[in-house]
JSON list of N, CA and C in Angstrom, two decimals:
[
{"chain": "A", "resi": 1, "resn": "MET", "atom": "N", "xyz": [7.10, -9.88, -1.88]},
{"chain": "A", "resi": 1, "resn": "MET", "atom": "CA", "xyz": [7.45, -8.33, -2.78]},
{"chain": "A", "resi": 1, "resn": "MET", "atom": "C", "xyz": [8.82, -8.82, -1.69]},
{"chain": "A", "resi": 2, "resn": "GLN", "atom": "N", "xyz": [9.72, -8.53, -2.91]},
{"chain": "A", "resi": 2, "resn": "GLN", "atom": "CA", "xyz": [11.23, -9.37, -2.53]},
{"chain": "A", "resi": 2, "resn": "GLN", "atom": "C", "xyz": [12.42, -8.36, -1.88]},
{"chain": "A", "resi": 3, "resn": "GLN", "atom": "N", "xyz": [13.13, -8.25, -0.11]},
{"chain": "A", "resi": 3, "resn": "GLN", "atom": "CA", "xyz": [13.99, -7.33, -0.17]},
{"chain": "A", "resi": 3, "resn": "GLN", "atom": "C", "xyz": [15.52, -7.55, -0.25]},
{"chain": "A", "resi": 4, "resn": "VAL", "atom": "N", "xyz": [15.66, -6.61, -1.03]},
{"chain": "A", "resi": 4, "resn": "VAL", "atom": "CA", "xyz": [16.94, -6.45, -1.69]},
{"chain": "A", "resi": 4, "resn": "VAL", "atom": "C", "xyz": [18.54, -5.34, -0.64]},
{"chain": "A", "resi": 5, "resn": "ASN", "atom": "N", "xyz": [19.26, -5.72, -0.28]},
{"chain": "A", "resi": 5, "resn": "ASN", "atom": "CA", "xyz": [20.42, -5.19, 0.10]},
{"chain": "A", "resi": 5, "resn": "ASN", "atom": "C", "xyz": [20.58, -4.13, -0.53]},
{"chain": "A", "resi": 6, "resn": "ILE", "atom": "N", "xyz": [20.58, -2.74, -0.03]},
{"chain": "A", "resi": 6, "resn": "ILE", "atom": "CA", "xyz": [21.13, -1.92, -1.33]},
{"chain": "A", "resi": 6, "resn": "ILE", "atom": "C", "xyz": [22.46, -1.75, -1.87]},
{"chain": "A", "resi": 7, "resn": "THR", "atom": "N", "xyz": [23.34, -2.71, -0.87]},
{"chain": "A", "resi": 7, "resn": "THR", "atom": "CA", "xyz": [24.10, -2.72, -1.93]},
{"chain": "A", "resi": 7, "resn": "THR", "atom": "C", "xyz": [24.25, -3.82, -2.77]},
{"chain": "A", "resi": 8, "resn": "GLU", "atom": "N", "xyz": [23.73, -4.84, -2.43]},
{"chain": "A", "resi": 8, "resn": "GLU", "atom": "CA", "xyz": [23.09, -5.45, -3.77]},
{"chain": "A", "resi": 8, "resn": "GLU", "atom": "C", "xyz": [22.63, -5.36, -4.63]},
{"chain": "A", "resi": 9, "resn": "PHE", "atom": "N", "xyz": [21.58, -4.07, -4.01]},
{"chain": "A", "resi": 9, "resn": "PHE", "atom": "CA", "xyz": [20.91, -3.40, -5.63]},
{"chain": "A", "resi": 9, "resn": "PHE", "atom": "C", "xyz": [21.87, -3.00, -6.14]},
{"chain": "A", "resi": 10, "resn": "ARG", "atom": "N", "xyz": [22.80, -1.95, -5.33]},
{"chain": "A", "resi": 10, "resn": "ARG", "atom": "CA", "xyz": [23.83, -1.48, -6.42]},
{"chain": "A", "resi": 10, "resn": "ARG", "atom": "C", "xyz": [24.70, -2.17, -7.86]},
{"chain": "A", "resi": 11, "resn": "ASN", "atom": "N", "xyz": [24.50, -3.15, -6.79]},
{"chain": "A", "resi": 11, "resn": "ASN", "atom": "CA", "xyz": [25.80, -3.97, -8.27]},
{"chain": "A", "resi": 11, "resn": "ASN", "atom": "C", "xyz": [24.75, -4.87, -8.90]},
{"chain": "A", "resi": 12, "resn": "HIS", "atom": "N", "xyz": [23.91, -4.54, -8.84]},
{"chain": "A", "resi": 12, "resn": "HIS", "atom": "CA", "xyz": [23.07, -5.25, -10.02]},
{"chain": "A", "resi": 12, "resn": "HIS", "atom": "C", "xyz": [22.06, -4.94, -10.25]},
{"chain": "A", "resi": 13, "resn": "LEU", "atom": "N", "xyz": [22.11, -3.96, -10.32]},
{"chain": "A", "resi": 13, "resn": "LEU", "atom": "CA", "xyz": [20.93, -2.62, -10.83]},
{"chain": "A", "resi": 13, "resn": "LEU", "atom": "C", "xyz": [20.24, -3.53, -12.35]},
{"chain": "A", "resi": 14, "resn": "PRO", "atom": "N", "xyz": [21.17, -3.57, -13.61]},
{"chain": "A", "resi": 14, "resn": "PRO", "atom": "CA", "xyz": [20.14, -4.18, -14.28]},
{"chain": "A", "resi": 14, "resn": "PRO", "atom": "C", "xyz": [19.31, -4.78, -14.04]},
{"chain": "A", "resi": 15, "resn": "LYS", "atom": "N", "xyz": [20.32, -5.79, -13.37]},
{"chain": "A", "resi": 15, "resn": "LYS", "atom": "CA", "xyz": [19.28, -6.95, -13.53]},
{"chain": "A", "resi": 15, "resn": "LYS", "atom": "C", "xyz": [18.04, -6.91, -12.79]},
{"chain": "A", "resi": 16, "resn": "TYR", "atom": "N", "xyz": [18.74, -6.28, -11.66]},
{"chain": "A", "resi": 16, "resn": "TYR", "atom": "CA", "xyz": [16.65, -5.78, -10.64]},
{"chain": "A", "resi": 16, "resn": "TYR", "atom": "C", "xyz": [15.45, -4.75, -11.23]},
{"chain": "A", "resi": 17, "resn": "LEU", "atom": "N", "xyz": [16.51, -3.90, -12.76]},
{"chain": "A", "resi": 17, "resn": "LEU", "atom": "CA", "xyz": [15.78, -2.94, -13.10]},
{"chain": "A", "resi": 17, "resn": "LEU", "atom": "C", "xyz": [14.82, -3.68, -14.10]},
{"chain": "A", "resi": 18, "resn": "ALA", "atom": "N", "xyz": [15.33, -5.00, -14.56]},
{"chain": "A", "resi": 18, "resn": "ALA", "atom": "CA", "xyz": [14.81, -5.72, -15.11]},
{"chain": "A", "resi": 18, "resn": "ALA", "atom": "C", "xyz": [13.13, -6.37, -14.50]},
{"chain": "A", "resi": 19, "resn": "ARG", "atom": "N", "xyz": [13.69, -7.34, -13.51]},
{"chain": "A", "resi": 19, "resn": "ARG", "atom": "CA", "xyz": [12.48, -7.44, -12.53]},
{"chain": "A", "resi": 19, "resn": "ARG", "atom": "C", "xyz": [11.49, -6.57, -12.14]},
{"chain": "A", "resi": 20, "resn": "THR", "atom": "N", "xyz": [12.06, -5.21, -12.42]},
{"chain": "A", "resi": 20, "resn": "THR", "atom": "CA", "xyz": [10.37, -4.37, -11.71]},
{"chain": "A", "resi": 20, "resn": "THR", "atom": "C", "xyz": [10.08, -3.87, -13.12]},
{"chain": "A", "resi": 21, "resn": "LYS", "atom": "N", "xyz": [10.72, -3.98, -14.45]},
{"chain": "A", "resi": 21, "resn": "LYS", "atom": "CA", "xyz": [10.05, -3.71, -15.41]},
{"chain": "A", "resi": 21, "resn": "LYS", "atom": "C", "xyz": [9.64, -4.92, -15.33]},
{"chain": "A", "resi": 22, "resn": "ALA", "atom": "N", "xyz": [9.02, -5.68, -15.61]},
{"chain": "A", "resi": 22, "resn": "ALA", "atom": "CA", "xyz": [8.58, -6.94, -16.08]},
{"chain": "A", "resi": 22, "resn": "ALA", "atom": "C", "xyz": [7.39, -7.45, -15.19]},
{"chain": "A", "resi": 23, "resn": "GLY", "atom": "N", "xyz": [7.38, -6.33, -14.18]},
{"chain": "A", "resi": 23, "resn": "GLY", "atom": "CA", "xyz": [5.93, -6.44, -13.23]},
{"chain": "A", "resi": 23, "resn": "GLY", "atom": "C", "xyz": [6.31, -6.38, -11.57]},
{"chain": "A", "resi": 24, "resn": "GLU", "atom": "N", "xyz": [7.52, -6.70, -11.08]},
{"chain": "A", "resi": 24, "resn": "GLU", "atom": "CA", "xyz": [7.53, -7.07, -9.90]},
{"chain": "A", "resi": 24, "resn": "GLU", "atom": "C", "xyz": [8.02, -5.76, -8.86]},
{"chain": "A", "resi": 25, "resn": "THR", "atom": "N", "xyz": [7.97, -5.83, -7.62]},
{"chain": "A", "resi": 25, "resn": "THR", "atom": "CA", "xyz": [7.57, -5.01, -6.51]},
{"chain": "A", "resi": 25, "resn": "THR", "atom": "C", "xyz": [8.96, -4.64, -5.93]},
{"chain": "A", "resi": 26, "resn": "LEU", "atom": "N", "xyz": [10.14, -3.98, -5.35]},
{"chain": "A", "resi": 26, "resn": "LEU", "atom": "CA", "xyz": [10.77, -4.93, -4.30]},
{"chain": "A", "resi": 26, "resn": "LEU", "atom": "C", "xyz": [11.72, -3.34, -3.33]},
{"chain": "A", "resi": 27, "resn": "GLU", "atom": "N", "xyz": [11.59, -4.48, -1.95]},
{"chain": "A", "resi": 27, "resn": "GLU", "atom": "CA", "xyz": [11.64, -3.37, -1.56]},
{"chain": "A", "resi": 27, "resn": "GLU", "atom": "C", "xyz": [13.33, -3.07, -0.93]},
{"chain": "A", "resi": 28, "resn": "ILE", "atom": "N", "xyz": [13.98, -1.90, -0.92]},
{"chain": "A", "resi": 28, "resn": "ILE", "atom": "CA", "xyz": [15.75, -1.57, -0.75]},
{"chain": "A", "resi": 28, "resn": "ILE", "atom": "C", "xyz": [15.95, -1.56, 0.68]},
{"chain": "A", "resi": 29, "resn": "THR", "atom": "N", "xyz": [16.39, -2.41, 1.13]},
{"chain": "A", "resi": 29, "resn": "THR", "atom": "CA", "xyz": [17.16, -2.16, 3.01]},
{"chain": "A", "resi": 29, "resn": "THR", "atom": "C", "xyz": [18.03, -2.53, 2.54]},
{"chain": "A", "resi": 30, "resn": "SER", "atom": "N", "xyz": [18.62, -1.04, 4.31]},
{"chain": "A", "resi": 30, "resn": "SER", "atom": "CA", "xyz": [19.91, -0.61, 4.66]},
{"chain": "A", "resi": 30, "resn": "SER", "atom": "C", "xyz": [19.84, -1.47, 6.25]},
{"chain": "A", "resi": 31, "resn": "ARG", "atom": "N", "xyz": [20.83, -2.33, 6.28]},
{"chain": "A", "resi": 31, "resn": "ARG", "atom": "CA", "xyz": [20.82, -2.76, 8.03]},
{"chain": "A", "resi": 31, "resn": "ARG", "atom": "C", "xyz": [20.14, -2.97, 8.12]},
{"chain": "A", "resi": 32, "resn": "GLY", "atom": "N", "xyz": [18.70, -3.82, 7.41]},
{"chain": "A", "resi": 32, "resn": "GLY", "atom": "CA", "xyz": [16.88, -4.73, 7.76]},
{"chain": "A", "resi": 32, "resn": "GLY", "atom": "C", "xyz": [16.11, -3.41, 7.76]},
{"chain": "A", "resi": 33, "resn": "ARG", "atom": "N", "xyz": [16.59, -2.47, 7.81]},
{"chain": "A", "resi": 33, "resn": "ARG", "atom": "CA", "xyz": [15.34, -1.80, 7.21]},
{"chain": "A", "resi": 33, "resn": "ARG", "atom": "C", "xyz": [14.64, -1.28, 6.17]},
{"chain": "A", "resi": 34, "resn": "ILE", "atom": "N", "xyz": [14.04, -1.08, 5.47]},
{"chain": "A", "resi": 34, "resn": "ILE", "atom": "CA", "xyz": [12.60, -0.76, 3.84]},
{"chain": "A", "resi": 34, "resn": "ILE", "atom": "C", "xyz": [13.18, 0.74, 3.98]},
{"chain": "A", "resi": 35, "resn": "VAL", "atom": "N", "xyz": [14.41, 1.19, 2.89]},
{"chain": "A", "resi": 35, "resn": "VAL", "atom": "CA", "xyz": [14.50, 2.36, 3.62]},
{"chain": "A", "resi": 35, "resn": "VAL", "atom": "C", "xyz": [14.38, 3.05, 2.09]},
{"chain": "A", "resi": 36, "resn": "ALA", "atom": "N", "xyz": [13.81, 1.71, 0.70]},
{"chain": "A", "resi": 36, "resn": "ALA", "atom": "CA", "xyz": [13.12, 1.94, -1.09]},
{"chain": "A", "resi": 36, "resn": "ALA", "atom": "C", "xyz": [12.40, 1.88, -0.95]},
{"chain": "A", "resi": 37, "resn": "ARG", "atom": "N", "xyz": [11.16, 1.75, -2.02]},
{"chain": "A", "resi": 37, "resn": "ARG", "atom": "CA", "xyz": [10.22, 0.71, -2.44]},
{"chain": "A", "resi": 37, "resn": "ARG", "atom": "C", "xyz": [10.92, 1.12, -4.09]},
{"chain": "A", "resi": 38, "resn": "LEU", "atom": "N", "xyz": [11.01, -0.27, -5.27]},
{"chain": "A", "resi": 38, "resn": "LEU", "atom": "CA", "xyz": [11.17, 0.02, -6.26]},
{"chain": "A", "resi": 38, "resn": "LEU", "atom": "C", "xyz": [9.51, -0.59, -7.03]},
{"chain": "A", "resi": 39, "resn": "ALA", "atom": "N", "xyz": [8.78, 0.08, -8.41]},
{"chain": "A", "resi": 39, "resn": "ALA", "atom": "CA", "xyz": [7.80, -0.23, -7.72]},
{"chain": "A", "resi": 39, "resn": "ALA", "atom": "C", "xyz": [7.60, -0.14, -9.47]},
{"chain": "A", "resi": 40, "resn": "PRO", "atom": "N", "xyz": [6.89, -0.88, -10.64]},
{"chain": "A", "resi": 40, "resn": "PRO", "atom": "CA", "xyz": [6.46, -0.34, -11.99]},
{"chain": "A", "resi": 40, "resn": "PRO", "atom": "C", "xyz": [5.97, 0.55, -11.73]},
{"chain": "A", "resi": 41, "resn": "PRO", "atom": "N", "xyz": [5.84, 1.14, -13.14]},
{"chain": "A", "resi": 41, "resn": "PRO", "atom": "CA", "xyz": [5.22, 2.38, -13.25]},
{"chain": "A", "resi": 41, "resn": "PRO", "atom": "C", "xyz": [3.28, 2.28, -13.18]},
{"chain": "A", "resi": 42, "resn": "GLY", "atom": "N", "xyz": [3.29, 3.62, -12.45]},
{"chain": "A", "resi": 42, "resn": "GLY", "atom": "CA", "xyz": [1.42, 2.57, -12.74]},
{"chain": "A", "resi": 42, "resn": "GLY", "atom": "C", "xyz": [1.10, 2.07, -10.61]},
{"chain": "A", "resi": 43, "resn": "GLU", "atom": "N", "xyz": [2.17, 1.97, -10.90]},
{"chain": "A", "resi": 43, "resn": "GLU", "atom": "CA", "xyz": [2.14, 0.96, -8.95]},
{"chain": "A", "resi": 43, "resn": "GLU", "atom": "C", "xyz": [2.00, 1.70, -8.14]},
{"chain": "A", "resi": 44, "resn": "SER", "atom": "N", "xyz": [2.79, 3.04, -8.44]},
{"chain": "A", "resi": 44, "resn": "SER", "atom": "CA", "xyz": [3.05, 3.24, -7.36]},
{"chain": "A", "resi": 44, "resn": "SER", "atom": "C", "xyz": [1.41, 4.02, -5.70]},
{"chain": "A", "resi": 45, "resn": "ALA", "atom": "N", "xyz": [0.69, 4.44, -7.29]},
{"chain": "A", "resi": 45, "resn": "ALA", "atom": "CA", "xyz": [-0.39, 5.10, -6.79]},
{"chain": "A", "resi": 45, "resn": "ALA", "atom": "C", "xyz": [-1.32, 3.90, -6.14]},
{"chain": "A", "resi": 46, "resn": "ARG", "atom": "N", "xyz": [-0.83, 2.55, -6.45]},
{"chain": "A", "resi": 46, "resn": "ARG", "atom": "CA", "xyz": [-2.05, 1.74, -5.89]},
{"chain": "A", "resi": 46, "resn": "ARG", "atom": "C", "xyz": [-1.17, 1.02, -4.99]},
{"chain": "A", "resi": 47, "resn": "ILE", "atom": "N", "xyz": [0.09, 1.47, -4.52]},
{"chain": "A", "resi": 47, "resn": "ILE", "atom": "CA", "xyz": [0.82, 0.92, -3.60]},
{"chain": "A", "resi": 47, "resn": "ILE", "atom": "C", "xyz": [0.61, 2.04, -2.39]},
{"chain": "A", "resi": 48, "resn": "GLY", "atom": "N", "xyz": [0.66, 2.93, -2.42]},
{"chain": "A", "resi": 48, "resn": "GLY", "atom": "CA", "xyz": [0.20, 4.43, -1.65]},
{"chain": "A", "resi": 48, "resn": "GLY", "atom": "C", "xyz": [-1.41, 4.62, -1.32]},
{"chain": "A", "resi": 49, "resn": "ALA", "atom": "N", "xyz": [-2.21, 3.56, -2.33]},
{"chain": "A", "resi": 49, "resn": "ALA", "atom": "CA", "xyz": [-3.91, 4.20, -1.35]},
{"chain": "A", "resi": 49, "resn": "ALA", "atom": "C", "xyz": [-4.03, 2.93, -0.55]},
{"chain": "A", "resi": 50, "resn": "ARG", "atom": "N", "xyz": [-2.75, 1.76, -0.35]},
{"chain": "A", "resi": 50, "resn": "ARG", "atom": "CA", "xyz": [-2.97, 0.44, -0.19]},
{"chain": "A", "resi": 50, "resn": "ARG", "atom": "C", "xyz": [-2.79, 0.50, 1.50]},
{"chain": "A", "resi": 51, "resn": "GLN", "atom": "N", "xyz": [-1.23, 1.56, 1.73]},
{"chain": "A", "resi": 51, "resn": "GLN", "atom": "CA", "xyz": [-0.44, 2.62, 2.56]},
{"chain": "A", "resi": 51, "resn": "GLN", "atom": "C", "xyz": [-1.61, 3.09, 3.76]},
{"chain": "A", "resi": 52, "resn": "GLU", "atom": "N", "xyz": [-1.99, 3.69, 2.75]},
{"chain": "A", "resi": 52, "resn": "GLU", "atom": "CA", "xyz": [-3.53, 4.75, 4.01]},
{"chain": "A", "resi": 52, "resn": "GLU", "atom": "C", "xyz": [-4.35, 4.41, 4.39]},
{"chain": "A", "resi": 53, "resn": "LEU", "atom": "N", "xyz": [-4.82, 2.76, 3.87]},
{"chain": "A", "resi": 53, "resn": "LEU", "atom": "CA", "xyz": [-5.87, 2.00, 3.71]},
{"chain": "A", "resi": 53, "resn": "LEU", "atom": "C", "xyz": [-5.55, 1.21, 5.39]},
{"chain": "A", "resi": 54, "resn": "GLU", "atom": "N", "xyz": [-4.23, 0.75, 5.38]},
{"chain": "A", "resi": 54, "resn": "GLU", "atom": "CA", "xyz": [-3.63, -0.29, 6.02]},
{"chain": "A", "resi": 54, "resn": "GLU", "atom": "C", "xyz": [-3.97, 1.12, 7.57]},
{"chain": "A", "resi": 55, "resn": "LYS", "atom": "N", "xyz": [-3.42, 2.43, 7.49]},
{"chain": "A", "resi": 55, "resn": "LYS", "atom": "CA", "xyz": [-3.16, 3.52, 8.43]},
{"chain": "A", "resi": 55, "resn": "LYS", "atom": "C", "xyz": [-4.71, 3.53, 9.53]},
{"chain": "A", "resi": 56, "resn": "LEU", "atom": "N", "xyz": [-5.75, 3.86, 8.64]},
{"chain": "A", "resi": 56, "resn": "LEU", "atom": "CA", "xyz": [-7.21, 3.18, 8.60]},
{"chain": "A", "resi": 56, "resn": "LEU", "atom": "C", "xyz": [-7.41, 2.58, 9.25]},
{"chain": "A", "resi": 57, "resn": "ARG", "atom": "N", "xyz": [-6.61, 1.65, 9.31]},
{"chain": "A", "resi": 57, "resn": "ARG", "atom": "CA", "xyz": [-7.95, 0.03, 9.69]},
{"chain": "A", "resi": 57, "resn": "ARG", "atom": "C", "xyz": [-6.88, 0.39, 10.85]},
{"chain": "A", "resi": 58, "resn": "SER", "atom": "N", "xyz": [-6.05, 0.82, 11.71]},
{"chain": "A", "resi": 58, "resn": "SER", "atom": "CA", "xyz": [-6.01, 0.65, 12.92]},
{"chain": "A", "resi": 58, "resn": "SER", "atom": "C", "xyz": [-7.63, 1.83, 13.37]},
{"chain": "A", "resi": 59, "resn": "LYS", "atom": "N", "xyz": [-7.12, 2.55, 13.77]},
{"chain": "A", "resi": 59, "resn": "LYS", "atom": "CA", "xyz": [-8.07, 4.00, 13.58]},
{"chain": "A", "resi": 59, "resn": "LYS", "atom": "C", "xyz": [-10.21, 3.58, 13.47]},
{"chain": "A", "resi": 60, "resn": "CYS", "atom": "N", "xyz": [-9.71, 2.81, 12.47]},
{"chain": "A", "resi": 60, "resn": "CYS", "atom": "CA", "xyz": [-11.99, 3.25, 12.04]},
{"chain": "A", "resi": 60, "resn": "CYS", "atom": "C", "xyz": [-12.14, 1.85, 11.67]},
{"chain": "A", "resi": 61, "resn": "ARG", "atom": "N", "xyz": [-13.64, 1.14, 12.80]},
{"chain": "A", "resi": 61, "resn": "ARG", "atom": "CA", "xyz": [-13.75, -0.14, 12.21]},
{"chain": "A", "resi": 61, "resn": "ARG", "atom": "C", "xyz": [-15.41, 0.16, 11.53]},
{"chain": "A", "resi": 62, "resn": "ILE", "atom": "N", "xyz": [-15.32, -0.79, 10.87]},
{"chain": "A", "resi": 62, "resn": "ILE", "atom": "CA", "xyz": [-16.77, -0.56, 9.75]},
{"chain": "A", "resi": 62, "resn": "ILE", "atom": "C", "xyz": [-17.37, -1.57, 9.90]},
{"chain": "A", "resi": 63, "resn": "GLY", "atom": "N", "xyz": [-18.62, -1.26, 10.24]},
{"chain": "A", "resi": 63, "resn": "GLY", "atom": "CA", "xyz": [-19.80, -2.18, 10.77]},
{"chain": "A", "resi": 63, "resn": "GLY", "atom": "C", "xyz": [-20.11, -2.50, 9.49]},
{"chain": "A", "resi": 64, "resn": "ASP", "atom": "N", "xyz": [-22.06, -3.64, 9.95]},
{"chain": "A", "resi": 64, "resn": "ASP", "atom": "CA", "xyz": [-22.55, -3.44, 8.38]},
{"chain": "A", "resi": 64, "resn": "ASP", "atom": "C", "xyz": [-23.52, -2.15, 8.42]},
{"chain": "A", "resi": 65, "resn": "VAL", "atom": "N", "xyz": [-23.30, -1.43, 6.90]},
{"chain": "A", "resi": 65, "resn": "VAL", "atom": "CA", "xyz": [-23.63, 0.05, 5.84]},
{"chain": "A", "resi": 65, "resn": "VAL", "atom": "C", "xyz": [-24.48, -0.90, 4.63]},
{"chain": "A", "resi": 66, "resn": "ILE", "atom": "N", "xyz": [-25.07, -1.94, 5.23]},
{"chain": "A", "resi": 66, "resn": "ILE", "atom": "CA", "xyz": [-26.38, -2.22, 4.39]},
{"chain": "A", "resi": 66, "resn": "ILE", "atom": "C", "xyz": [-27.75, -2.61, 4.51]},
{"chain": "A", "resi": 67, "resn": "SER", "atom": "N", "xyz": [-27.43, -3.81, 6.07]},
{"chain": "A", "resi": 67, "resn": "SER", "atom": "CA", "xyz": [-28.48, -3.54, 7.02]},
{"chain": "A", "resi": 67, "resn": "SER", "atom": "C", "xyz": [-29.59, -2.32, 7.19]},
{"chain": "A", "resi": 68, "resn": "PRO", "atom": "N", "xyz": [-31.02, -2.46, 6.80]},
{"chain": "A", "resi": 68, "resn": "PRO", "atom": "CA", "xyz": [-31.78, -1.56, 7.99]},
{"chain": "A", "resi": 68, "resn": "PRO", "atom": "C", "xyz": [-31.62, -1.38, 8.77]},
{"chain": "A", "resi": 69, "resn": "ILE", "atom": "N", "xyz": [-31.87, 0.07, 9.58]},
{"chain": "A", "resi": 69, "resn": "ILE", "atom": "CA", "xyz": [-32.01, -0.09, 11.22]},
{"chain": "A", "resi": 69, "resn": "ILE", "atom": "C", "xyz": [-33.11, 0.88, 11.12]},
{"chain": "A", "resi": 70, "resn": "ASP", "atom": "N", "xyz": [-33.54, 0.63, 12.71]},
{"chain": "A", "resi": 70, "resn": "ASP", "atom": "CA", "xyz": [-34.45, 0.44, 12.71]},
{"chain": "A", "resi": 70, "resn": "ASP", "atom": "C", "xyz": [-35.23, 2.20, 12.72]},
{"chain": "A", "resi": 71, "resn": "GLU", "atom": "N", "xyz": [-34.78, 2.98, 12.93]},
{"chain": "A", "resi": 71, "resn": "GLU", "atom": "CA", "xyz": [-34.70, 4.90, 13.12]},
{"chain": "A", "resi": 71, "resn": "GLU", "atom": "C", "xyz": [-35.19, 4.92, 11.64]},
{"chain": "A", "resi": 72, "resn": "GLN", "atom": "N", "xyz": [-36.80, 5.27, 11.49]},
{"chain": "A", "resi": 72, "resn": "GLN", "atom": "CA", "xyz": [-37.61, 6.16, 10.61]},
{"chain": "A", "resi": 72, "resn": "GLN", "atom": "C", "xyz": [-36.86, 7.40, 10.15]},
{"chain": "A", "resi": 73, "resn": "TRP", "atom": "N", "xyz": [-36.33, 7.81, 8.51]},
{"chain": "A", "resi": 73, "resn": "TRP", "atom": "CA", "xyz": [-36.36, 8.67, 8.07]},
{"chain": "A", "resi": 73, "resn": "TRP", "atom": "C", "xyz": [-36.50, 8.87, 7.23]},
{"chain": "A", "resi": 74, "resn": "ASP", "atom": "N", "xyz": [-36.29, 10.36, 6.29]},
{"chain": "A", "resi": 74, "resn": "ASP", "atom": "CA", "xyz": [-37.02, 11.13, 5.20]},
{"chain": "A", "resi": 74, "resn": "ASP", "atom": "C", "xyz": [-35.66, 11.89, 5.00]},
{"chain": "A", "resi": 75, "resn": "ALA", "atom": "N", "xyz": [-34.48, 11.92, 4.44]},
{"chain": "A", "resi": 75, "resn": "ALA", "atom": "CA", "xyz": [-34.11, 12.53, 3.12]},
{"chain": "A", "resi": 75, "resn": "ALA", "atom": "C", "xyz": [-34.52, 13.34, 2.65]},
{"chain": "A", "resi": 76, "resn": "ALA", "atom": "N", "xyz": [-35.57, 13.38, 1.96]},
{"chain": "A", "resi": 76, "resn": "ALA", "atom": "CA", "xyz": [-36.19, 14.87, 1.28]},
{"chain": "A", "resi": 76, "resn": "ALA", "atom": "C", "xyz": [-36.71, 15.78, 1.63]},
{"chain": "A", "resi": 77, "resn": "SER", "atom": "N", "xyz": [-37.15, 15.82, 3.05]},
{"chain": "A", "resi": 77, "resn": "SER", "atom": "CA", "xyz": [-37.96, 16.80, 4.32]},
{"chain": "A", "resi": 77, "resn": "SER", "atom": "C", "xyz": [-37.07, 18.01, 4.22]},
{"chain": "A", "resi": 78, "resn": "ASP", "atom": "N", "xyz": [-37.58, 19.36, 4.42]},
{"chain": "A", "resi": 78, "resn": "ASP", "atom": "CA", "xyz": [-36.52, 19.79, 5.61]},
{"chain": "A", "resi": 78, "resn": "ASP", "atom": "C", "xyz": [-37.43, 20.30, 6.50]},
{"chain": "A", "resi": 79, "resn": "ASN", "atom": "N", "xyz": [-36.25, 19.35, 7.31]},
{"chain": "A", "resi": 79, "resn": "ASN", "atom": "CA", "xyz": [-36.51, 19.62, 8.80]},
{"chain": "A", "resi": 79, "resn": "ASN", "atom": "C", "xyz": [-35.63, 21.52, 9.61]},
{"chain": "A", "resi": 80, "resn": "SER", "atom": "N", "xyz": [-35.23, 22.05, 8.76]},
{"chain": "A", "resi": 80, "resn": "SER", "atom": "CA", "xyz": [-33.95, 22.55, 9.13]},
{"chain": "A", "resi": 80, "resn": "SER", "atom": "C", "xyz": [-35.13, 24.31, 10.41]}
]
């Protein structure tokens, strides 16, 4: 993902829109900070999902969810 200063982006808008149309995602910066992300259509949902996963990564830890455990249980039984 390429970062582009907002002034550069504004001065060469058609060039950057063509690059985005071709599938590239751009981060638009102002004074070195990202202020916007320009992505091809359909790409925003994937980027949003990736950002949510990145947030969860700092809060969650997923271990081995496939290996059996030593505890016996029956999901179909009525233990109410």
